[in-house]
mmCIF file of C-alpha atoms in Angstrom:
data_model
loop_
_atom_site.group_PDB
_atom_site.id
_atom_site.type_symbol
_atom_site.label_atom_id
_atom_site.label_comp_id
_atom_site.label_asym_id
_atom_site.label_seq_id
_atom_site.Cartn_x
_atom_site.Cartn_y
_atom_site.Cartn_z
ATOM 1 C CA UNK A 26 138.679 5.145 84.593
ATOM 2 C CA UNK A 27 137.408 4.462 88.372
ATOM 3 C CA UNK A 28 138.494 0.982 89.759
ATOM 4 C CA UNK A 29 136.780 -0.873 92.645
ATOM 5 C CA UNK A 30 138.717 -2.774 94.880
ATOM 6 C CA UNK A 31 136.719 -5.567 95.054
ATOM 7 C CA UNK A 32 137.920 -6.392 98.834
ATOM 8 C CA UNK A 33 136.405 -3.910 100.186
ATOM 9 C CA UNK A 34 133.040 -4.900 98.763
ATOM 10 C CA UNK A 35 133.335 -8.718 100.401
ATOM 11 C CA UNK A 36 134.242 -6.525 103.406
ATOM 12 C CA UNK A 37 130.996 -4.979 103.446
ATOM 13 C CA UNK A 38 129.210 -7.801 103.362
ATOM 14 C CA UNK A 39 127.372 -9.434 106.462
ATOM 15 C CA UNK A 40 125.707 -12.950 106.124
ATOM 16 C CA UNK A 41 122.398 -13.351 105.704
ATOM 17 C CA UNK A 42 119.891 -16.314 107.307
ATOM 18 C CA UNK A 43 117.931 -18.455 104.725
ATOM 19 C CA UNK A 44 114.389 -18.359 105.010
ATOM 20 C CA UNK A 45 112.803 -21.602 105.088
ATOM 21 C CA UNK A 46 109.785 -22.202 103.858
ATOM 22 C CA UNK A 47 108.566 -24.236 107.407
ATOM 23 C CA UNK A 48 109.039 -20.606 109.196
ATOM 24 C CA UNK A 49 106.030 -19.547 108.044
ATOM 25 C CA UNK A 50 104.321 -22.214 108.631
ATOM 26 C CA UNK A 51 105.564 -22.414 112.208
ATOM 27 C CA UNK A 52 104.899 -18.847 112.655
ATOM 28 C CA UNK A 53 100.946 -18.972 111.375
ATOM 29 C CA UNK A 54 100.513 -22.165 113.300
ATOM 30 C CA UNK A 55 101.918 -20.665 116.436
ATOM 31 C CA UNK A 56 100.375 -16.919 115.923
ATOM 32 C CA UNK A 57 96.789 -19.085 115.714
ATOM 33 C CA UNK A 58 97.483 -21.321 118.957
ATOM 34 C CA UNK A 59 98.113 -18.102 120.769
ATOM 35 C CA UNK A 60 95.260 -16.286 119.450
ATOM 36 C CA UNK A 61 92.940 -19.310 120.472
ATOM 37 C CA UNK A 62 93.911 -19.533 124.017
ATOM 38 C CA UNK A 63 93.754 -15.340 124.342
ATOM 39 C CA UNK A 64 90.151 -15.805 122.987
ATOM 40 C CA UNK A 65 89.709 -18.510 125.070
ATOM 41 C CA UNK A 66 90.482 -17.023 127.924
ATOM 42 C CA UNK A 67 89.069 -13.265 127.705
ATOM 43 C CA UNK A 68 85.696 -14.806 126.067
ATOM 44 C CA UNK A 69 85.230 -18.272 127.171
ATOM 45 C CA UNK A 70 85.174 -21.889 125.544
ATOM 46 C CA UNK A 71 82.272 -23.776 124.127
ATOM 47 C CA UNK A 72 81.068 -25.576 126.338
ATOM 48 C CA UNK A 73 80.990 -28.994 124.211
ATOM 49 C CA UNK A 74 84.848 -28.197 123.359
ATOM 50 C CA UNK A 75 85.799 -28.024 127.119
ATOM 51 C CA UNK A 76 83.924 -31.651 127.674
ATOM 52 C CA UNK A 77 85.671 -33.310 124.516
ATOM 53 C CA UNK A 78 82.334 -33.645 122.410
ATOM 54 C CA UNK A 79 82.348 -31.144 119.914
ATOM 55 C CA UNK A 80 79.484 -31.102 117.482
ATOM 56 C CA UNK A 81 79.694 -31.831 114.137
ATOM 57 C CA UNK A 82 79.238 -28.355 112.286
ATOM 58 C CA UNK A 83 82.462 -27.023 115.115
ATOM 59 C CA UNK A 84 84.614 -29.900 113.335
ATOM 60 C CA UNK A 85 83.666 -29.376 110.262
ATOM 61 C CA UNK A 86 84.240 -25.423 110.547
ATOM 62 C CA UNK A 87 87.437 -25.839 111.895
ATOM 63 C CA UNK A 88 88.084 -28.471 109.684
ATOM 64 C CA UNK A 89 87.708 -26.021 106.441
ATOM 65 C CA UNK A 90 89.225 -23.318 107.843
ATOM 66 C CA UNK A 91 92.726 -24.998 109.286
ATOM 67 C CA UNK A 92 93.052 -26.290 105.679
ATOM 68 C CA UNK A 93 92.190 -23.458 104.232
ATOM 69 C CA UNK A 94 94.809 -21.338 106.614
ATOM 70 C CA UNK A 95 97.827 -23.689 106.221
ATOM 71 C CA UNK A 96 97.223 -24.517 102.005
ATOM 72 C CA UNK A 97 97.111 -20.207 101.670
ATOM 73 C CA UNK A 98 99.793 -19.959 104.020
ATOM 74 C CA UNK A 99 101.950 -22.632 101.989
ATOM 75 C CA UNK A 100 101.260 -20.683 99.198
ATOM 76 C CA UNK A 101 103.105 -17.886 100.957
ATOM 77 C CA UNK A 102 105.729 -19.266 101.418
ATOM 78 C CA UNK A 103 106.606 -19.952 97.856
ATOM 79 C CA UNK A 104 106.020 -16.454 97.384
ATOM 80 C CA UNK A 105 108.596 -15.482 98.922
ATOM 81 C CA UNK A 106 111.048 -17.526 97.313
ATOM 82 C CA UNK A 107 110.657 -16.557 92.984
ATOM 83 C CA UNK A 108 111.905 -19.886 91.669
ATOM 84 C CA UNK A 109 110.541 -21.550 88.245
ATOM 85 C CA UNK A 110 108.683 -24.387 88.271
ATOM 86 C CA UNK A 111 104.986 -25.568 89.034
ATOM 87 C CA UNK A 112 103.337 -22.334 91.346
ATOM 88 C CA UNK A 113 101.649 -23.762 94.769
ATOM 89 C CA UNK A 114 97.768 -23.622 93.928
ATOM 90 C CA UNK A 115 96.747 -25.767 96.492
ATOM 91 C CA UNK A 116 94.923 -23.360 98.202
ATOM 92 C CA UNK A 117 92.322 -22.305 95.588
ATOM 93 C CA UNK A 118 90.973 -26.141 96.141
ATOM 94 C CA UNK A 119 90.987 -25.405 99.514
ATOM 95 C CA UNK A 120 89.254 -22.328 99.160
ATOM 96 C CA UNK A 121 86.770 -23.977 96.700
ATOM 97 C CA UNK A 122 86.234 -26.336 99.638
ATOM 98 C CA UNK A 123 85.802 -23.480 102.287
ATOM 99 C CA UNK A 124 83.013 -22.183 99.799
ATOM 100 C CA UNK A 125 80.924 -24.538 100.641
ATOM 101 C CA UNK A 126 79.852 -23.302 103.780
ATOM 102 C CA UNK A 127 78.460 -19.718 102.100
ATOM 103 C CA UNK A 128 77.021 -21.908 99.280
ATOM 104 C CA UNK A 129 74.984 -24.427 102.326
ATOM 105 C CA UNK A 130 73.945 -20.749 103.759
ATOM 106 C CA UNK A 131 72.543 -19.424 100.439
ATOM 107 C CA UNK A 132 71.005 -22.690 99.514
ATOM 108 C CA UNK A 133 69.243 -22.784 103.062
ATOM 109 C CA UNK A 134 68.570 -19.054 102.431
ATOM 110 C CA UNK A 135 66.713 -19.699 99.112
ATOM 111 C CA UNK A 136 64.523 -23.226 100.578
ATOM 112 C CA UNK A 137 62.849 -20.935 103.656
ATOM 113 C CA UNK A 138 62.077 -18.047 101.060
ATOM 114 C CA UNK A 139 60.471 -20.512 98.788
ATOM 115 C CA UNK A 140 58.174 -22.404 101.300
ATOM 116 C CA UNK A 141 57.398 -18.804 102.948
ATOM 117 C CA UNK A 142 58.825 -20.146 106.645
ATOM 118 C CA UNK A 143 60.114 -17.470 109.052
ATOM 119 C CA UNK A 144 63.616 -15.862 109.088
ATOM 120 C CA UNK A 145 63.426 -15.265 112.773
ATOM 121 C CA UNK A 146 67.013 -17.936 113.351
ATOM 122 C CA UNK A 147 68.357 -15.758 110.203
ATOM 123 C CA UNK A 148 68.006 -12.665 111.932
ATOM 124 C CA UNK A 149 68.988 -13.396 115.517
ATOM 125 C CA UNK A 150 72.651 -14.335 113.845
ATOM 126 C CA UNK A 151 72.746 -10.356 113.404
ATOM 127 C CA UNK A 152 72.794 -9.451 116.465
ATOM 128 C CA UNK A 153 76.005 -11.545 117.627
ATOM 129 C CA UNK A 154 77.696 -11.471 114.080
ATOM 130 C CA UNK A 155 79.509 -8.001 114.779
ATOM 131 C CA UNK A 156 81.421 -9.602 117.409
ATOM 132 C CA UNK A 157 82.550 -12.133 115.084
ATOM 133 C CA UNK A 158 84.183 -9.929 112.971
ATOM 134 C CA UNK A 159 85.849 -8.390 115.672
ATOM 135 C CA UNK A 160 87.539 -11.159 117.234
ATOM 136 C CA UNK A 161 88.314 -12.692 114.343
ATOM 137 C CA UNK A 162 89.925 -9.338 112.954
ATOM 138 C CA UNK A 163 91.944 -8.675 115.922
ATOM 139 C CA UNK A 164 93.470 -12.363 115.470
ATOM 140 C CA UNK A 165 93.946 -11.975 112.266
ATOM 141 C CA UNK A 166 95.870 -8.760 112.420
ATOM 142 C CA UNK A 167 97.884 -10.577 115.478
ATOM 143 C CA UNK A 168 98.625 -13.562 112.971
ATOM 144 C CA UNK A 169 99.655 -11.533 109.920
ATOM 145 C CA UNK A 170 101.959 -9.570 111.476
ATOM 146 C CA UNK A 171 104.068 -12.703 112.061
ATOM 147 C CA UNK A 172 103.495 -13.741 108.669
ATOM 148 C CA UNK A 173 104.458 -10.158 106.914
ATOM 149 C CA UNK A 174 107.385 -10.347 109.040
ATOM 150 C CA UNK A 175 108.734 -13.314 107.535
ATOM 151 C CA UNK A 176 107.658 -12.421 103.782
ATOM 152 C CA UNK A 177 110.055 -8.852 104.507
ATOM 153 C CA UNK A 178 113.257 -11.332 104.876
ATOM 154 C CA UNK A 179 112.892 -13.128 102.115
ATOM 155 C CA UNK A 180 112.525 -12.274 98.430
ATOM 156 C CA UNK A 181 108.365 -11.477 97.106
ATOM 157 C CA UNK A 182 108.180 -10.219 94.058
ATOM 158 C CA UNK A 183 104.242 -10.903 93.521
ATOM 159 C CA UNK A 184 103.241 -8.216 95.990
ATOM 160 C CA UNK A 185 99.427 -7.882 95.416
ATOM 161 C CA UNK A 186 99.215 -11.753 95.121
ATOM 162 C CA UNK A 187 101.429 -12.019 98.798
ATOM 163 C CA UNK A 188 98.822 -9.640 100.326
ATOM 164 C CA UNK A 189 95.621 -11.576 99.181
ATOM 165 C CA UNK A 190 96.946 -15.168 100.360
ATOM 166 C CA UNK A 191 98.217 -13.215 103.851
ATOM 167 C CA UNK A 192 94.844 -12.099 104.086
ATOM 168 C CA UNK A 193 93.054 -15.244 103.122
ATOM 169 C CA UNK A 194 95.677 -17.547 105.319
ATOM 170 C CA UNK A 195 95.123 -14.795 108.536
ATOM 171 C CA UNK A 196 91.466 -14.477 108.324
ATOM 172 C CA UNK A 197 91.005 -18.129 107.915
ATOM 173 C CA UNK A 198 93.553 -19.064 111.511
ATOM 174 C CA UNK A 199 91.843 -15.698 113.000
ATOM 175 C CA UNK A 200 88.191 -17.074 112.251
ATOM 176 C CA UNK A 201 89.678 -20.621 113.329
ATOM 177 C CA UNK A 202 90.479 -18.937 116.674
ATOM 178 C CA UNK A 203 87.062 -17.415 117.123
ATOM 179 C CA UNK A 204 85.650 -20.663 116.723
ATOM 180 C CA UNK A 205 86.819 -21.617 120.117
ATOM 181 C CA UNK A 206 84.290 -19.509 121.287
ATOM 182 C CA UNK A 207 81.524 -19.137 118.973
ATOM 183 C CA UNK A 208 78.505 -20.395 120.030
ATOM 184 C CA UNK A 209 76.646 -20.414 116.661
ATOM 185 C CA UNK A 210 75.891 -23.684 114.891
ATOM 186 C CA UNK A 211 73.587 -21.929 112.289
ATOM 187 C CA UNK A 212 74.723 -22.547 108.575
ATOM 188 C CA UNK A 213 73.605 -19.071 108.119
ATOM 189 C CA UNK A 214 75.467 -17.558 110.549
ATOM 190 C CA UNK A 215 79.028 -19.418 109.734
ATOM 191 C CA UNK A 216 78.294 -19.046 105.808
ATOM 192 C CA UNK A 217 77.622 -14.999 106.118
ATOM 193 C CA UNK A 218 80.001 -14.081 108.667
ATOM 194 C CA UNK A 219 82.907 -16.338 109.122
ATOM 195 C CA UNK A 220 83.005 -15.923 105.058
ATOM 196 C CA UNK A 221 82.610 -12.024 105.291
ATOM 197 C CA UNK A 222 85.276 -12.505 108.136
ATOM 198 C CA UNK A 223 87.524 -13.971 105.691
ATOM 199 C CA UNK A 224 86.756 -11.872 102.783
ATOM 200 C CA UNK A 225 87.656 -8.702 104.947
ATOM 201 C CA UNK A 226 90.776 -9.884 105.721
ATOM 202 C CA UNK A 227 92.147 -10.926 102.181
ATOM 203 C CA UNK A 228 90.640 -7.483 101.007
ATOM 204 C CA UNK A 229 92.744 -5.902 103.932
ATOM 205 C CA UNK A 230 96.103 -7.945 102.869
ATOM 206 C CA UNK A 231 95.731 -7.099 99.345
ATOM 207 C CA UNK A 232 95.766 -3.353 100.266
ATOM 208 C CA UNK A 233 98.021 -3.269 103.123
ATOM 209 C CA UNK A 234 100.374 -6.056 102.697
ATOM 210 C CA UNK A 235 102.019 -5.346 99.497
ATOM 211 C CA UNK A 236 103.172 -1.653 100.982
ATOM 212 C CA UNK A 237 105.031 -3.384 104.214
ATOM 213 C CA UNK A 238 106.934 -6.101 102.136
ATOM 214 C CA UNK A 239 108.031 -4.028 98.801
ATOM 215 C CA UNK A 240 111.696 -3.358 98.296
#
């Protein structure tokens, strides 16, 4: 019969740092300020944000998509800490919020079909929308490598549900950055591409994500 001195297994061990839940919001919150002032500074400002006077549709974007961020990136956090209780669903009414920019596109989308008026604003938002997916990739990668970072110390066990609300909370705070310097106040143009932006992203988590954080 093998015995195991148990000493030399409380020997072995090394202490460990809790992570707390406000890390990751920290982290996403941080990732996203630094992400704004890069964009801000390689791309430029809107010019209404630099004078104070922002126009509506800018706070109402940002609006959306900050909520959207921090409610997803919440949610992450209780992922990474399996507990039993009531799950954190905040964020699907905050995505059912964000969904009503796409919905204010589509509805737009369907009025000029039916009175036959020209698409010409529809189509100009093509040519600059590629860049928006871009930037707002590029920050979103930046800001979910922060947050994967922090969901690898602690404990996920819902891997493929961690990688959609890492993509969902990075896209959101990477779009939010872009938004700094987007000059677009077209309802088409934020409800096609800041929503494919987003979509991209969570897609991307979902697929990528679970692989860096499994046991």
């Amino acid at each position: 019969m093998v015995q195991i001195d148990m000493s030399t297994l409380v020997d072995d061990l090394t202490p460990v740092r809790v992570v707390k839940r406000g890390d990751s919001v920290f982290l996403a919150v941080g990732a996203t300020f630094i992400a704004s002032v890069m964009v801000a500074v390689i791309y430029g400002m809107r010019s209404d944000l630099m004078s104070g006077d922002p126009h509506p549709i800018v706070i109402i974007r940002a609006s959306l998509l900050s909520l959207l961020g921090l409610a997803t990136t919440l949610a992450v956090s209780s992922v990474a800490h399996p507990s039993i209780g009531k799950p954190q669903n905040g964020w699907v009414w905050a995505l059912a919020a964000a969904a009503v920019l796409p919905l204010a596109a589509i509805a737009k989308f369907a009025y000029l079909y039916a009175s036959g008026q020209p698409f010409d604003i529809f189509m100009q938002d093509f040519e600059f929308g590629p860049r928006c997916l871009l930037i707002s990739g590029f920050s979103a990668v930046w800001i979910a490598s922060f947050m994967t970072w922090w969901l690898r110390r602690g404990a996920p066990i819902a891997l493929n549900r961690a990688g959609w609300l890492v993509g969902i909370a990075a896209g959101s705070f990477g779009t939010f950055s872009f938004n700094v310097y987007c000059n677009s106040i077209s309802i088409f143009y934020i409800g096609f591409w800041y929503s494919l932006a987003v979509t991209l992203c969570a897609i991307a988590g979902r697929l990528i994500v679970p692989r860096l954080i499994r046991w």
